[in-house]
Structures are given as C-alpha cells and as structure tokens.
Amino acid sequence: MKASVTRTLSEDLSAAFPSLAELEPGISDIIADHAAPLSLPAGRMVFEIGQSCERFLLLQSGSVRVHLLNDQGHEIILYRIVRGETCILSTASLLSRTAYTAYAVTESEVTAIGIPQSIFHRLMAHSDQFRGFVFAAHARRLTDLMGVVADVAFIRIRVRLARCLLQRADQLGKVEMTHEAIAVELGTAREVISRNLKILEREGYLTLGLGVIIIKDPRAMSDHTKREFDP
C-alpha cells in the first residue's frame, strides 16, 4: 500500500514539475516518503506575516496570491503562484530560518505537496539536482519581482491601471473587480484608483458600474497606454 502511495506521489510531482523527474537515484523516494499532499479551498490563508515556514510547497493546481502589507495598511500583490511553481518567500524563510514578511491566500481551490523543513534542508545538502531546481525557481521569481518594482517606480499609475484592466477583461471587455481589489493589485490607495478610473471614463475609454468596469474599445485603451508611456 505504501509503495503504491509513494509511486502516485512521485508521478504527481513529475507531472507538475518535470525537472524533478531528473533527480538523483533515491532522492525522489525521500520526497515521496516524507512529503504530504495538501488541499485548500479558495480564500484560505496559506501563511501569515511573522509565521515561520514549516514546509516547502510545490503547487500542483490552483492559484495563490502573495501580498505585502505596510504599517499604514496599504498592500500590494507581489506575485501569484500557479501549477508547477514554488514560493520564493518560503524558500527564503527556510534558507534563512526567518519568519515570513508577507502573507499568502488561495485564489482558488489549491492542491500542493508539502516537504517538511528538515527534509528540505536534507535535500538541499545532498542533492545537486534539487538544489538547482530550488535556486532556478528562486532566480525566475526574483526577475519577476524586479519587474514589479520597476512598474511601481517608473510607470504612471494610469498606465498600470489600464494595463491591469486589459489583462483582466473578458472577451466583451468586462472587468469584474472592485476599486479596492484593483488598488491591492497595483499597490496603491483605493482613492487613487477611483480617481483615475473616472478620468478614463471621462475620456471615453470605459464605463463604470457597481463592481464592474466595461472597456468600450480595448484597442484604443491599449494605444492610450502606449502614448502615455512614450517619453
């Protein structure tokens, strides 16, 4: 029975994380013997600020949002974790043995595999392939975060807002997001989002409703963001 469960866990890992199929002999067995499958509903807290990291999560399905919150209560979504990805903050917390500095919540139902802290350190010490996998994922996410920092620092909020709306719109140009949710997404205040949405509405790019935004002409709005961003 245990051999069957171990084999299934290894197969599930390889399906979501193909690079883990190349682990050294015996390493996959260590993961399968000690890792535990996890299932979380939408809206569940994955980790909180100040909490220590007890396991290294490998996401198999669903989506997790990672939020940074400041002392004034403002927050920004740093990144999302989806199938085949790991969390850079979990990696940092495990390697430095420090607490989380952000929090994460599931956006949808999530399935994952959790590797206990002690086993994670054992794998990092004895498996070149696993260590390479962890650091490669870490480097990719750092690159993404540099993009977030660059956007916040150098791109006007109206351009970022328009891009966010275009990305979230359905085929009819409808975006079902509150002003507060957009503010969290972009790391600014709700009042700033509301003010800029009204400007875009006056300029004829969109129509505002209760909890919904209709983009009248996605192509025109896309062209608008390019003009706003040009020096």
CSV table of C-alpha atoms in Angstrom, one decimal:
chain,number,residue,atom,x,y,z
A,1,MET,CA,0.0,0.0,0.0
A,2,LYS,CA,2.8,2.5,1.0
A,3,ALA,CA,4.7,1.7,-2.2
A,4,SER,CA,1.6,2.5,-4.2
A,5,VAL,CA,1.1,5.8,-2.4
A,6,THR,CA,4.8,6.7,-2.9
A,7,ARG,CA,4.6,5.9,-6.6
A,8,THR,CA,1.5,8.0,-7.0
A,9,LEU,CA,3.1,11.0,-5.2
A,10,SER,CA,6.2,10.7,-7.4
A,11,GLU,CA,4.1,10.6,-10.5
A,12,ASP,CA,2.1,13.6,-9.4
A,13,LEU,CA,5.3,15.6,-8.7
A,14,SER,CA,6.8,14.7,-12.0
A,15,ALA,CA,3.7,15.8,-13.9
A,16,ALA,CA,3.6,19.2,-12.3
A,17,PHE,CA,7.4,19.6,-12.0
A,18,PRO,CA,9.1,17.8,-15.0
A,19,SER,CA,12.5,18.9,-13.8
A,20,LEU,CA,12.1,16.8,-10.6
A,21,ALA,CA,11.9,13.7,-12.7
A,22,GLU,CA,15.7,14.1,-13.2
A,23,LEU,CA,16.6,13.8,-9.5
A,24,GLU,CA,19.4,11.6,-8.4
A,25,PRO,CA,18.5,7.9,-7.5
A,26,GLY,CA,16.8,7.7,-4.1
A,27,ILE,CA,16.0,11.4,-3.8
A,28,SER,CA,12.5,11.1,-5.3
A,29,ASP,CA,11.9,8.3,-2.8
A,30,ILE,CA,12.9,10.6,0.1
A,31,ILE,CA,10.5,13.2,-1.1
A,32,ALA,CA,7.7,10.7,-1.6
A,33,ASP,CA,8.3,9.1,1.8
A,34,HIS,CA,8.1,12.4,3.8
A,35,ALA,CA,6.1,14.8,1.7
A,36,ALA,CA,2.4,15.2,2.3
A,37,PRO,CA,-0.4,16.2,-0.1
A,38,LEU,CA,-2.4,19.3,0.7
A,39,SER,CA,-5.7,20.6,-0.4
A,40,LEU,CA,-7.0,24.1,0.4
A,41,PRO,CA,-10.3,25.8,-0.5
A,42,ALA,CA,-10.4,29.3,-2.1
A,43,GLY,CA,-9.9,32.1,0.3
A,44,ARG,CA,-7.8,30.1,2.8
A,45,MET,CA,-4.7,31.7,4.4
A,46,VAL,CA,-1.5,29.8,3.3
A,47,PHE,CA,0.9,31.6,5.6
A,48,GLU,CA,0.9,34.8,7.6
A,49,ILE,CA,3.3,37.6,8.4
A,50,GLY,CA,5.6,36.6,11.3
A,51,GLN,CA,4.9,32.9,10.9
A,52,SER,CA,7.8,30.5,10.5
A,53,CYS,CA,7.9,28.3,7.4
A,54,GLU,CA,7.4,24.7,8.2
A,55,ARG,CA,7.3,23.2,4.8
A,56,PHE,CA,8.4,23.8,1.2
A,57,LEU,CA,5.3,23.8,-1.0
A,58,LEU,CA,5.1,22.5,-4.6
A,59,LEU,CA,1.9,23.8,-6.2
A,60,GLN,CA,0.1,21.2,-8.4
A,61,SER,CA,-3.1,23.1,-9.2
A,62,GLY,CA,-4.9,26.3,-8.4
A,63,SER,CA,-3.5,29.8,-7.7
A,64,VAL,CA,-2.1,31.5,-4.6
A,65,ARG,CA,-1.7,35.3,-4.1
A,66,VAL,CA,1.2,36.7,-2.1
A,67,HIS,CA,0.6,40.1,-0.5
A,68,LEU,CA,3.0,42.6,1.0
A,69,LEU,CA,1.4,44.8,3.7
A,70,ASN,CA,2.9,48.0,5.2
A,71,ASP,CA,2.4,49.7,8.6
A,72,GLN,CA,-0.2,52.0,7.2
A,73,GLY,CA,-2.4,49.1,6.0
A,74,HIS,CA,-1.6,49.6,2.3
A,75,GLU,CA,-0.8,46.4,0.4
A,76,ILE,CA,0.3,45.1,-3.0
A,77,ILE,CA,0.2,41.7,-4.6
A,78,LEU,CA,3.8,40.7,-5.1
A,79,TYR,CA,3.2,37.7,-7.3
A,80,ARG,CA,1.0,34.7,-7.8
A,81,ILE,CA,1.9,31.0,-7.5
A,82,VAL,CA,0.4,28.6,-10.0
A,83,ARG,CA,0.8,25.0,-11.1
A,84,GLY,CA,4.4,24.0,-11.4
A,85,GLU,CA,5.7,26.8,-9.2
A,86,THR,CA,7.1,27.3,-5.7
A,87,CYS,CA,7.1,30.3,-3.4
A,88,ILE,CA,10.2,32.5,-3.2
A,89,LEU,CA,9.3,33.7,0.3
A,90,SER,CA,9.0,30.1,1.6
A,91,THR,CA,12.4,29.4,0.1
A,92,ALA,CA,13.9,32.5,1.7
A,93,SER,CA,12.3,31.7,5.0
A,94,LEU,CA,13.6,28.1,5.0
A,95,LEU,CA,17.1,29.0,4.0
A,96,SER,CA,17.5,31.9,6.4
A,97,ARG,CA,15.4,30.3,9.1
A,98,THR,CA,13.4,33.6,9.5
A,99,ALA,CA,9.7,34.3,9.6
A,100,TYR,CA,7.5,35.4,6.7
A,101,THR,CA,7.4,39.1,5.9
A,102,ALA,CA,4.3,38.8,3.7
A,103,TYR,CA,1.1,36.7,3.6
A,104,ALA,CA,-0.4,34.4,1.1
A,105,VAL,CA,-4.0,33.4,0.4
A,106,THR,CA,-5.5,30.9,-2.1
A,107,GLU,CA,-7.4,32.5,-5.1
A,108,SER,CA,-9.0,29.2,-6.0
A,109,GLU,CA,-9.0,25.6,-4.7
A,110,VAL,CA,-5.4,24.5,-4.4
A,111,THR,CA,-3.6,21.2,-4.3
A,112,ALA,CA,0.0,21.0,-3.4
A,113,ILE,CA,2.7,18.8,-1.9
A,114,GLY,CA,4.5,20.0,1.2
A,115,ILE,CA,8.1,18.9,2.0
A,116,PRO,CA,8.9,19.3,5.7
A,117,GLN,CA,11.5,21.8,6.7
A,118,SER,CA,14.0,19.1,7.9
A,119,ILE,CA,13.7,17.2,4.7
A,120,PHE,CA,14.0,20.3,2.6
A,121,HIS,CA,17.4,21.1,4.3
A,122,ARG,CA,18.5,17.5,3.8
A,123,LEU,CA,17.7,17.6,0.1
A,124,MET,CA,19.4,20.9,-0.3
A,125,ALA,CA,22.5,19.5,1.3
A,126,HIS,CA,22.7,16.2,-0.6
A,127,SER,CA,21.0,16.7,-4.0
A,128,ASP,CA,22.6,18.9,-6.6
A,129,GLN,CA,19.5,18.5,-8.9
A,130,PHE,CA,17.1,19.5,-6.1
A,131,ARG,CA,19.3,22.4,-5.1
A,132,GLY,CA,19.5,23.6,-8.7
A,133,PHE,CA,15.7,23.3,-9.1
A,134,VAL,CA,15.1,25.5,-6.0
A,135,PHE,CA,17.7,28.2,-7.0
A,136,ALA,CA,16.4,28.3,-10.6
A,137,ALA,CA,12.9,28.9,-9.4
A,138,HIS,CA,14.2,31.5,-6.9
A,139,ALA,CA,16.0,33.3,-9.7
A,140,ARG,CA,13.0,33.4,-12.0
A,141,ARG,CA,10.8,34.8,-9.3
A,142,LEU,CA,13.4,37.5,-8.4
A,143,THR,CA,13.3,38.6,-12.0
A,144,ASP,CA,9.5,38.9,-11.9
A,145,LEU,CA,9.7,40.9,-8.6
A,146,MET,CA,12.2,43.3,-10.2
A,147,GLY,CA,9.6,43.9,-12.9
A,148,VAL,CA,7.0,44.7,-10.2
A,149,VAL,CA,9.4,47.2,-8.6
A,150,ALA,CA,10.2,48.8,-11.9
A,151,ASP,CA,6.5,49.2,-12.7
A,152,VAL,CA,5.7,50.8,-9.4
A,153,ALA,CA,8.7,53.1,-9.5
A,154,PHE,CA,8.7,54.2,-13.2
A,155,ILE,CA,5.3,53.7,-14.8
A,156,ARG,CA,2.4,56.1,-14.2
A,157,ILE,CA,-0.5,54.7,-12.2
A,158,ARG,CA,-2.9,55.4,-15.0
A,159,VAL,CA,-0.9,53.3,-17.4
A,160,ARG,CA,-0.6,50.4,-14.9
A,161,LEU,CA,-4.3,50.7,-14.2
A,162,ALA,CA,-5.2,50.5,-17.9
A,163,ARG,CA,-2.9,47.5,-18.4
A,164,CYS,CA,-4.4,45.7,-15.4
A,165,LEU,CA,-7.9,46.2,-16.8
A,166,LEU,CA,-6.9,45.0,-20.3
A,167,GLN,CA,-5.4,41.9,-18.8
A,168,ARG,CA,-8.4,41.1,-16.6
A,169,ALA,CA,-11.1,41.9,-19.2
A,170,ASP,CA,-13.2,39.1,-20.7
A,171,GLN,CA,-13.9,38.9,-24.5
A,172,LEU,CA,-16.7,41.6,-24.1
A,173,GLY,CA,-14.4,44.0,-22.3
A,174,LYS,CA,-15.9,43.4,-18.9
A,175,VAL,CA,-13.8,43.5,-15.8
A,176,GLU,CA,-15.4,42.3,-12.6
A,177,MET,CA,-13.2,43.9,-9.9
A,178,THR,CA,-13.9,46.4,-7.2
A,179,HIS,CA,-11.8,49.5,-6.9
A,180,GLU,CA,-10.3,48.1,-3.7
A,181,ALA,CA,-9.3,44.9,-5.4
A,182,ILE,CA,-7.6,46.9,-8.2
A,183,ALA,CA,-5.8,49.1,-5.6
A,184,VAL,CA,-4.4,46.0,-3.9
A,185,GLU,CA,-3.3,44.5,-7.2
A,186,LEU,CA,-1.4,47.7,-8.1
A,187,GLY,CA,-0.2,48.7,-4.6
A,188,THR,CA,-1.9,52.0,-4.2
A,189,ALA,CA,-4.9,53.6,-2.4
A,190,ARG,CA,-8.5,52.9,-3.4
A,191,GLU,CA,-9.0,56.7,-3.9
A,192,VAL,CA,-6.2,56.8,-6.4
A,193,ILE,CA,-7.8,54.0,-8.4
A,194,SER,CA,-11.3,55.6,-8.3
A,195,ARG,CA,-9.9,59.0,-9.4
A,196,ASN,CA,-8.0,57.5,-12.4
A,197,LEU,CA,-11.0,55.3,-13.4
A,198,LYS,CA,-13.2,58.4,-13.5
A,199,ILE,CA,-10.6,60.2,-15.7
A,200,LEU,CA,-10.5,57.2,-18.1
A,201,GLU,CA,-14.3,57.2,-18.1
A,202,ARG,CA,-14.5,60.9,-18.9
A,203,GLU,CA,-12.0,60.3,-21.7
A,204,GLY,CA,-14.4,57.7,-23.2
A,205,TYR,CA,-12.3,54.6,-22.7
A,206,LEU,CA,-14.6,52.8,-20.3
A,207,THR,CA,-17.9,52.8,-18.4
A,208,LEU,CA,-18.1,52.3,-14.6
A,209,GLY,CA,-20.7,50.2,-12.8
A,210,LEU,CA,-21.2,48.6,-9.4
A,211,GLY,CA,-18.3,46.1,-9.1
A,212,VAL,CA,-17.9,46.0,-12.9
A,213,ILE,CA,-16.0,48.0,-15.5
A,214,ILE,CA,-16.7,47.9,-19.2
A,215,ILE,CA,-13.9,48.7,-21.6
A,216,LYS,CA,-15.5,50.3,-24.6
A,217,ASP,CA,-12.6,49.9,-27.0
A,218,PRO,CA,-9.7,47.6,-25.8
A,219,ARG,CA,-7.5,48.6,-28.8
A,220,ALA,CA,-8.0,52.3,-28.1
A,221,MET,CA,-7.1,51.8,-24.5
A,222,SER,CA,-4.0,49.8,-25.4
A,223,ASP,CA,-2.9,52.6,-27.7
A,224,HIS,CA,-3.6,55.1,-24.9
A,225,THR,CA,-1.2,53.3,-22.5
A,226,LYS,CA,1.5,53.3,-25.2
A,227,ARG,CA,1.1,57.0,-25.8
A,228,GLU,CA,1.1,57.7,-22.0
A,229,PHE,CA,4.3,55.7,-21.6
A,230,ASP,CA,6.2,57.2,-24.5
A,231,PRO,CA,8.7,59.9,-23.5
